[in-house]
mmCIF file of C-alpha atoms (C1' of nucleotides) in Angstrom:
data_model
loop_
_atom_site.group_PDB
_atom_site.id
_atom_site.type_symbol
_atom_site.label_atom_id
_atom_site.label_comp_id
_atom_site.label_asym_id
_atom_site.label_seq_id
_atom_site.Cartn_x
_atom_site.Cartn_y
_atom_site.Cartn_z
ATOM 1 C CA UNK A 1 27.420 -20.442 -20.379
ATOM 2 C CA UNK A 2 24.085 -19.992 -18.731
ATOM 3 C CA UNK A 3 24.183 -16.263 -19.428
ATOM 4 C CA UNK A 4 23.023 -13.323 -17.380
ATOM 5 C CA UNK A 5 21.993 -9.769 -17.903
ATOM 6 C CA UNK A 6 24.222 -7.074 -19.292
ATOM 7 C CA UNK A 7 23.025 -3.519 -19.298
ATOM 8 C CA UNK A 8 20.371 -4.334 -16.720
ATOM 9 C CA UNK A 9 22.964 -3.910 -14.019
ATOM 10 C CA UNK A 10 21.943 -0.847 -12.063
ATOM 11 C CA UNK A 11 22.545 0.020 -8.521
ATOM 12 C CA UNK A 12 19.725 2.187 -7.417
ATOM 13 C CA UNK A 13 18.987 1.952 -3.760
ATOM 14 C CA UNK A 14 15.794 3.747 -2.877
ATOM 15 C CA UNK A 15 14.267 3.961 -6.328
ATOM 16 C CA UNK A 16 11.093 5.419 -4.899
ATOM 17 C CA UNK A 17 12.766 8.792 -4.564
ATOM 18 C CA UNK A 18 13.398 8.856 -8.294
ATOM 19 C CA UNK A 19 9.761 9.306 -9.176
ATOM 20 C CA UNK A 20 8.050 12.641 -9.535
ATOM 21 C CA UNK A 21 4.924 14.565 -10.294
ATOM 22 C CA UNK A 22 1.535 12.988 -10.651
ATOM 23 C CA UNK A 23 3.034 9.516 -10.610
ATOM 24 C CA UNK A 24 4.247 10.060 -7.090
ATOM 25 C CA UNK A 25 1.126 11.909 -6.069
ATOM 26 C CA UNK A 26 -1.186 9.207 -7.351
ATOM 27 C CA UNK A 27 0.828 6.456 -5.697
ATOM 28 C CA UNK A 28 0.653 8.393 -2.437
ATOM 29 C CA UNK A 29 -3.117 8.632 -2.562
ATOM 30 C CA UNK A 30 -3.377 4.995 -3.563
ATOM 31 C CA UNK A 31 -1.287 4.001 -0.583
ATOM 32 C CA UNK A 32 -3.660 5.885 1.693
ATOM 33 C CA UNK A 33 -6.545 3.856 0.252
ATOM 34 C CA UNK A 34 -4.656 0.585 0.390
ATOM 35 C CA UNK A 35 -6.268 -0.715 3.565
ATOM 36 C CA UNK A 36 -9.924 -1.687 3.970
ATOM 37 C CA UNK A 37 -10.166 0.084 7.318
ATOM 38 C CA UNK A 38 -9.133 3.348 5.693
ATOM 39 C CA UNK A 39 -11.604 2.840 2.870
ATOM 40 C CA UNK A 40 -14.333 2.380 5.450
ATOM 41 C CA UNK A 41 -13.295 5.459 7.356
ATOM 42 C CA UNK A 42 -13.393 7.559 4.221
ATOM 43 C CA UNK A 43 -16.712 6.089 3.142
ATOM 44 C CA UNK A 44 -18.158 6.944 6.518
ATOM 45 C CA UNK A 45 -16.905 10.473 6.293
ATOM 46 C CA UNK A 46 -18.035 10.959 2.738
ATOM 47 C CA UNK A 47 -21.590 10.196 3.826
ATOM 48 C CA UNK A 48 -21.630 12.590 6.766
ATOM 49 C CA UNK A 49 -20.329 15.981 7.691
ATOM 50 C CA UNK A 50 -17.937 14.681 10.311
ATOM 51 C CA UNK A 51 -17.296 11.844 12.753
ATOM 52 C CA UNK A 52 -15.533 11.445 16.052
ATOM 53 C CA UNK A 53 -12.733 8.970 16.571
ATOM 54 C CA UNK A 54 -15.035 6.906 18.747
ATOM 55 C CA UNK A 55 -17.518 6.472 15.932
ATOM 56 C CA UNK A 56 -14.920 4.678 13.868
ATOM 57 C CA UNK A 57 -13.763 2.586 16.796
ATOM 58 C CA UNK A 58 -17.313 1.337 17.331
ATOM 59 C CA UNK A 59 -17.561 0.229 13.753
ATOM 60 C CA UNK A 60 -14.135 -1.104 12.874
ATOM 61 C CA UNK A 61 -12.906 -4.536 13.964
ATOM 62 C CA UNK A 62 -9.723 -3.314 15.583
ATOM 63 C CA UNK A 63 -8.321 -1.689 18.693
ATOM 64 C CA UNK A 64 -8.712 2.009 19.382
ATOM 65 C CA UNK A 65 -5.001 2.640 19.029
ATOM 66 C CA UNK A 66 -4.985 0.990 15.633
ATOM 67 C CA UNK A 67 -7.906 3.076 14.450
ATOM 68 C CA UNK A 68 -6.097 6.169 15.619
ATOM 69 C CA UNK A 69 -3.110 5.158 13.561
ATOM 70 C CA UNK A 70 -5.181 4.731 10.412
ATOM 71 C CA UNK A 71 -6.709 8.142 11.000
ATOM 72 C CA UNK A 72 -3.231 9.567 11.262
ATOM 73 C CA UNK A 73 -2.248 8.083 7.945
ATOM 74 C CA UNK A 74 -5.246 9.546 6.207
ATOM 75 C CA UNK A 75 -4.463 12.878 7.820
ATOM 76 C CA UNK A 76 -0.843 12.674 6.705
ATOM 77 C CA UNK A 77 -1.969 11.893 3.173
ATOM 78 C CA UNK A 78 -4.070 15.042 3.338
ATOM 79 C CA UNK A 79 -7.399 13.327 2.761
ATOM 80 C CA UNK A 80 -8.953 14.185 6.104
ATOM 81 C CA UNK A 81 -8.794 17.047 8.545
ATOM 82 C CA UNK A 82 -8.866 16.760 12.336
ATOM 83 C CA UNK A 83 -10.513 19.271 14.625
ATOM 84 C CA UNK A 84 -10.147 19.358 18.375
ATOM 85 C CA UNK A 85 -13.517 19.446 20.095
ATOM 86 C CA UNK A 86 -12.574 18.587 23.662
ATOM 87 C CA UNK A 87 -12.742 16.083 24.952
ATOM 88 C CA UNK A 88 -13.205 14.644 21.522
ATOM 89 C CA UNK A 89 -11.659 14.982 18.095
ATOM 90 C CA UNK A 90 -13.752 15.211 14.990
ATOM 91 C CA UNK A 91 -12.669 14.344 11.488
ATOM 92 C CA UNK A 92 -13.952 15.435 8.134
ATOM 93 C CA UNK A 93 -13.030 15.041 4.503
ATOM 94 C CA UNK A 94 -10.548 17.486 3.052
ATOM 95 C CA UNK A 95 -12.552 18.447 -0.004
ATOM 96 C CA UNK A 96 -9.640 19.958 -1.837
ATOM 97 C CA UNK A 97 -7.477 16.844 -1.597
ATOM 98 C CA UNK A 98 -10.499 14.684 -2.310
ATOM 99 C CA UNK A 99 -11.166 16.457 -5.591
ATOM 100 C CA UNK A 100 -7.514 16.288 -6.487
ATOM 101 C CA UNK A 101 -7.359 12.554 -5.857
ATOM 102 C CA UNK A 102 -10.608 12.034 -7.705
ATOM 103 C CA UNK A 103 -9.198 13.789 -10.746
ATOM 104 C CA UNK A 104 -5.883 11.951 -10.645
ATOM 105 C CA UNK A 105 -7.573 8.559 -10.530
ATOM 106 C CA UNK A 106 -10.040 9.533 -13.232
ATOM 107 C CA UNK A 107 -7.348 10.748 -15.605
ATOM 108 C CA UNK A 108 -5.301 7.675 -14.867
ATOM 109 C CA UNK A 109 -8.068 5.245 -15.702
ATOM 110 C CA UNK A 110 -9.351 7.263 -18.647
ATOM 111 C CA UNK A 111 -5.957 7.092 -20.343
ATOM 112 C CA UNK A 112 -6.579 3.529 -21.436
ATOM 113 C CA UNK A 113 -6.989 3.144 -25.130
ATOM 114 C CA UNK A 114 -10.267 1.545 -26.049
ATOM 115 C CA UNK A 115 -10.146 -1.828 -27.752
ATOM 116 C CA UNK A 116 -11.304 -0.238 -30.994
ATOM 117 C CA UNK A 117 -8.471 2.276 -30.886
ATOM 118 C CA UNK A 118 -5.988 -0.458 -30.120
ATOM 119 C CA UNK A 119 -6.900 -2.632 -33.066
ATOM 120 C CA UNK A 120 -6.406 0.231 -35.477
ATOM 121 C CA UNK B 1 -7.419 7.535 38.308
ATOM 122 C CA UNK B 2 -5.847 8.402 35.023
ATOM 123 C CA UNK B 3 -8.580 6.539 33.205
ATOM 124 C CA UNK B 4 -8.516 4.093 30.350
ATOM 125 C CA UNK B 5 -10.847 2.608 27.835
ATOM 126 C CA UNK B 6 -13.701 0.320 28.616
ATOM 127 C CA UNK B 7 -15.619 -1.179 25.777
ATOM 128 C CA UNK B 8 -12.800 -0.417 23.379
ATOM 129 C CA UNK B 9 -11.093 -3.582 24.498
ATOM 130 C CA UNK B 10 -11.169 -5.900 21.538
ATOM 131 C CA UNK B 11 -8.828 -8.606 20.602
ATOM 132 C CA UNK B 12 -8.913 -8.951 16.900
ATOM 133 C CA UNK B 13 -5.746 -10.258 15.410
ATOM 134 C CA UNK B 14 -5.811 -9.998 11.663
ATOM 135 C CA UNK B 15 -8.618 -7.498 11.276
ATOM 136 C CA UNK B 16 -7.992 -7.325 7.557
ATOM 137 C CA UNK B 17 -9.842 -10.589 7.097
ATOM 138 C CA UNK B 18 -12.960 -9.067 8.612
ATOM 139 C CA UNK B 19 -13.613 -6.817 5.660
ATOM 140 C CA UNK B 20 -15.668 -7.776 2.665
ATOM 141 C CA UNK B 21 -17.128 -6.826 -0.651
ATOM 142 C CA UNK B 22 -16.211 -3.697 -2.512
ATOM 143 C CA UNK B 23 -14.305 -2.351 0.486
ATOM 144 C CA UNK B 24 -11.858 -5.191 0.233
ATOM 145 C CA UNK B 25 -11.821 -5.096 -3.535
ATOM 146 C CA UNK B 26 -11.120 -1.396 -3.683
ATOM 147 C CA UNK B 27 -8.358 -1.641 -1.092
ATOM 148 C CA UNK B 28 -6.799 -4.439 -3.121
ATOM 149 C CA UNK B 29 -6.710 -2.355 -6.285
ATOM 150 C CA UNK B 30 -5.418 0.634 -4.342
ATOM 151 C CA UNK B 31 -2.605 -1.457 -2.962
ATOM 152 C CA UNK B 32 -1.624 -2.452 -6.474
ATOM 153 C CA UNK B 33 -1.389 1.238 -7.391
ATOM 154 C CA UNK B 34 0.455 2.170 -4.218
ATOM 155 C CA UNK B 35 3.909 2.282 -5.755
ATOM 156 C CA UNK B 36 5.113 4.796 -8.338
ATOM 157 C CA UNK B 37 6.825 2.086 -10.363
ATOM 158 C CA UNK B 38 3.551 0.241 -10.743
ATOM 159 C CA UNK B 39 1.752 3.424 -11.725
ATOM 160 C CA UNK B 40 4.357 3.972 -14.418
ATOM 161 C CA UNK B 41 4.053 0.427 -15.669
ATOM 162 C CA UNK B 42 0.296 0.745 -15.965
ATOM 163 C CA UNK B 43 0.549 4.138 -17.619
ATOM 164 C CA UNK B 44 2.940 2.690 -20.166
ATOM 165 C CA UNK B 45 0.606 -0.167 -20.882
ATOM 166 C CA UNK B 46 -2.471 1.987 -21.088
ATOM 167 C CA UNK B 47 -0.841 3.960 -23.880
ATOM 168 C CA UNK B 48 0.178 0.940 -25.947
ATOM 169 C CA UNK B 49 -1.137 -2.454 -26.871
ATOM 170 C CA UNK B 50 1.541 -4.341 -24.966
ATOM 171 C CA UNK B 51 5.102 -4.145 -23.673
ATOM 172 C CA UNK B 52 7.862 -6.594 -22.934
ATOM 173 C CA UNK B 53 9.461 -6.878 -19.530
ATOM 174 C CA UNK B 54 12.633 -5.386 -20.935
ATOM 175 C CA UNK B 55 10.801 -2.229 -21.986
ATOM 176 C CA UNK B 56 9.938 -1.498 -18.391
ATOM 177 C CA UNK B 57 13.419 -2.331 -17.176
ATOM 178 C CA UNK B 58 14.891 0.224 -19.584
ATOM 179 C CA UNK B 59 12.644 2.915 -18.254
ATOM 180 C CA UNK B 60 12.390 2.275 -14.523
ATOM 181 C CA UNK B 61 15.151 3.198 -12.072
ATOM 182 C CA UNK B 62 15.478 -0.230 -10.534
ATOM 183 C CA UNK B 63 16.957 -3.652 -11.076
ATOM 184 C CA UNK B 64 15.431 -6.166 -13.460
ATOM 185 C CA UNK B 65 14.466 -8.501 -10.652
ATOM 186 C CA UNK B 66 12.632 -5.711 -8.885
ATOM 187 C CA UNK B 67 10.722 -4.774 -11.998
ATOM 188 C CA UNK B 68 9.749 -8.401 -12.409
ATOM 189 C CA UNK B 69 8.400 -8.390 -8.887
ATOM 190 C CA UNK B 70 6.274 -5.328 -9.512
ATOM 191 C CA UNK B 71 4.894 -6.931 -12.661
ATOM 192 C CA UNK B 72 4.000 -9.978 -10.620
ATOM 193 C CA UNK B 73 2.053 -7.873 -8.159
ATOM 194 C CA UNK B 74 0.060 -6.214 -10.883
ATOM 195 C CA UNK B 75 -0.606 -9.609 -12.385
ATOM 196 C CA UNK B 76 -1.716 -10.987 -9.017
ATOM 197 C CA UNK B 77 -4.043 -8.023 -8.573
ATOM 198 C CA UNK B 78 -5.522 -8.918 -11.944
ATOM 199 C CA UNK B 79 -4.729 -5.616 -13.618
ATOM 200 C CA UNK B 80 -2.373 -6.998 -16.234
ATOM 201 C CA UNK B 81 -2.046 -10.172 -18.230
ATOM 202 C CA UNK B 82 1.192 -11.890 -19.175
ATOM 203 C CA UNK B 83 1.753 -13.713 -22.431
ATOM 204 C CA UNK B 84 4.699 -15.921 -23.187
ATOM 205 C CA UNK B 85 6.345 -14.921 -26.443
ATOM 206 C CA UNK B 86 9.623 -16.776 -26.203
ATOM 207 C CA UNK B 87 12.157 -15.765 -25.400
ATOM 208 C CA UNK B 88 10.241 -12.814 -24.109
ATOM 209 C CA UNK B 89 7.129 -12.139 -22.096
ATOM 210 C CA UNK B 90 4.675 -9.471 -23.080
ATOM 211 C CA UNK B 91 2.239 -7.750 -20.815
ATOM 212 C CA UNK B 92 -1.009 -5.974 -21.504
ATOM 213 C CA UNK B 93 -3.815 -4.379 -19.565
ATOM 214 C CA UNK B 94 -6.612 -6.627 -18.385
ATOM 215 C CA UNK B 95 -9.482 -4.527 -19.677
ATOM 216 C CA UNK B 96 -12.098 -6.218 -17.579
ATOM 217 C CA UNK B 97 -10.294 -5.585 -14.300
ATOM 218 C CA UNK B 98 -9.379 -2.106 -15.447
ATOM 219 C CA UNK B 99 -13.007 -1.178 -15.978
ATOM 220 C CA UNK B 100 -13.953 -2.720 -12.687
ATOM 221 C CA UNK B 101 -11.302 -0.733 -10.814
ATOM 222 C CA UNK B 102 -12.229 2.413 -12.697
ATOM 223 C CA UNK B 103 -15.822 2.027 -11.612
ATOM 224 C CA UNK B 104 -14.980 1.249 -8.004
ATOM 225 C CA UNK B 105 -12.791 4.323 -7.672
ATOM 226 C CA UNK B 106 -15.330 6.502 -9.432
ATOM 227 C CA UNK B 107 -18.201 5.395 -7.209
ATOM 228 C CA UNK B 108 -16.010 5.799 -4.177
ATOM 229 C CA UNK B 109 -15.055 9.370 -4.958
ATOM 230 C CA UNK B 110 -18.504 10.322 -6.219
ATOM 231 C CA UNK B 111 -20.069 9.364 -2.906
ATOM 232 C CA UNK B 112 -18.857 12.536 -1.289
ATOM 233 C CA UNK B 113 -21.613 14.917 -0.388
ATOM 234 C CA UNK B 114 -21.134 18.291 -1.991
ATOM 235 C CA UNK B 115 -20.599 21.219 0.300
ATOM 236 C CA UNK B 116 -24.055 22.538 -0.531
ATOM 237 C CA UNK B 117 -25.674 19.235 0.442
ATOM 238 C CA UNK B 118 -23.661 19.155 3.638
ATOM 239 C CA UNK B 119 -24.721 22.583 4.833
ATOM 240 C CA UNK B 120 -28.358 21.689 4.478
ATOM 241 C "C1'" DA C 1 -11.241 16.760 44.379
ATOM 242 C "C1'" DA C 2 -11.870 12.346 42.490
ATOM 243 C "C1'" DA C 3 -13.369 9.567 38.818
ATOM 244 C "C1'" DA C 4 -14.537 8.834 34.125
ATOM 245 C "C1'" DT C 5 -14.238 9.731 29.154
ATOM 246 C "C1'" DT C 6 -11.804 10.464 24.893
ATOM 247 C "C1'" DC C 7 -7.991 10.027 22.224
ATOM 248 C "C1'" DA C 8 -3.015 10.226 20.565
ATOM 249 C "C1'" DT C 9 1.333 8.398 21.265
ATOM 250 C "C1'" DC C 10 4.954 5.193 22.879
ATOM 251 C "C1'" DG C 11 7.068 0.744 22.848
ATOM 252 C "C1'" DC C 12 7.143 -3.351 20.939
ATOM 253 C "C1'" DA C 13 6.288 -7.548 17.955
ATOM 254 C "C1'" DA C 14 4.974 -9.672 13.803
ATOM 255 C "C1'" DA C 15 4.065 -9.496 9.070
ATOM 256 C "C1'" DA C 16 4.424 -7.486 4.542
ATOM 257 C "C1'" DA C 17 6.710 -4.729 1.093
ATOM 258 C "C1'" DT C 18 10.760 -3.312 -1.246
ATOM 259 C "C1'" DA C 19 15.095 -4.029 -3.214
ATOM 260 C "C1'" DC C 20 19.232 -6.345 -4.738
ATOM 261 C "C1'" DG C 21 22.349 -9.976 -6.710
ATOM 262 C "C1'" DA C 22 22.762 -14.552 -8.144
ATOM 263 C "C1'" DT C 23 20.983 -18.126 -10.518
ATOM 264 C "C1'" DA C 24 18.522 -21.055 -13.691
ATOM 265 C "C1'" DA C 25 15.162 -22.148 -17.347
ATOM 266 C "C1'" DA C 26 13.825 -21.470 -21.973
ATOM 267 C "C1'" DA C 27 14.520 -20.078 -26.423
ATOM 268 C "C1'" DC C 28 17.198 -18.063 -29.922
ATOM 269 C "C1'" DT C 29 21.743 -17.277 -32.443
ATOM 270 C "C1'" DT C 30 26.060 -18.526 -34.017
ATOM 271 C "C1'" DA D 1 27.224 -27.636 -29.374
ATOM 272 C "C1'" DA D 2 28.273 -23.406 -27.265
ATOM 273 C "C1'" DG D 3 27.009 -18.901 -26.269
ATOM 274 C "C1'" DT D 4 23.538 -15.163 -25.798
ATOM 275 C "C1'" DT D 5 19.249 -13.086 -24.560
ATOM 276 C "C1'" DT D 6 15.247 -12.661 -21.762
ATOM 277 C "C1'" DT D 7 12.968 -13.206 -17.697
ATOM 278 C "C1'" DA D 8 11.187 -15.346 -13.330
ATOM 279 C "C1'" DT D 9 12.444 -16.963 -8.996
ATOM 280 C "C1'" DC D 10 15.305 -17.738 -4.854
ATOM 281 C "C1'" DG D 11 17.692 -16.091 -0.920
ATOM 282 C "C1'" DT D 12 18.456 -12.382 1.847
ATOM 283 C "C1'" DA D 13 18.607 -7.736 3.952
ATOM 284 C "C1'" DT D 14 16.290 -3.583 5.051
ATOM 285 C "C1'" DT D 15 12.403 -0.781 5.649
ATOM 286 C "C1'" DT D 16 7.604 -0.064 6.225
ATOM 287 C "C1'" DT D 17 3.148 -1.384 7.697
ATOM 288 C "C1'" DT D 18 0.002 -3.311 10.783
ATOM 289 C "C1'" DG D 19 -1.486 -4.271 15.200
ATOM 290 C "C1'" DC D 20 -1.787 -4.474 20.242
ATOM 291 C "C1'" DG D 21 -1.587 -2.950 25.135
ATOM 292 C "C1'" DA D 22 -0.222 0.502 28.233
ATOM 293 C "C1'" DT D 23 0.149 5.055 29.353
ATOM 294 C "C1'" DG D 24 -0.698 9.904 29.845
ATOM 295 C "C1'" DA D 25 -2.838 14.353 28.636
ATOM 296 C "C1'" DA D 26 -6.898 16.984 28.393
ATOM 297 C "C1'" DT D 27 -11.438 17.601 29.539
ATOM 298 C "C1'" DT D 28 -15.861 16.549 31.492
ATOM 299 C "C1'" DT D 29 -18.725 14.491 35.011
ATOM 300 C "C1'" DT D 30 -19.750 13.317 39.591
#
DNA sequence: AAAATTCATCGCAAAAATACGATAAAACTT
DNA sequence: AAGTTTTATCGTATTTTTGCGATGAATTTT
């Protein structure tokens, strides 16, 4: 018999909902950073007080509607804040979320045992 | 006239390919971390020298084939290394890539102007 | 009042990610 | 030799992401 897998059998549609806490939170932030356009947007914002939508459109190699969508995702993830300044909209970093994300990533990467620790 | 957009008109199919350098690199690492299962896998590995595929399967709320797929993505992103230990396969952190990612995220988050700097 | 600017949203298409079960390869056990 | 264990991969379905153009709302400019 070619064999199979025994206790591996699990039906678990939508496993993502099973995760909690910082695991979920970190993955959420990571997803927000998972596109180069969004990295660029955040980099831009982190170097200035604020930017208008148009500023990003000028600089990114994509249509205005697409840029708007990326801005929305960053907003939904909590990393940026929009402010109506008719007829324009300005964006800035959400410092609170930024610090939170910064800490989560730091703790995550710092958890790695050093090679010296491992060999002991 | 209801108006439209003038110089915004750009046709740029596949804008992702337009990005370069650390922007691309950081986005790539972020994408690898953009799923809670992969965060958990990496956390597990960062706390031990190595794990077998089966160890992850026992602990994650998803089918064995799905776990295998997530491991593949982490491997493709360079964050983990697989080693054949028949009949099993062990995985461990790729320390080099780990340090690289750690630095990229740190620099990224550290770039934010402090509120004091901003108000000046 | 008419035109222009700025931007989000809708509708849609294409691509990528997520997930499963089934299967097969490789090695180990009996 | 036959069966078991371990794991990656294939095929497929579903969902999510990415991207565009068109449109419309709000405001400013002419």
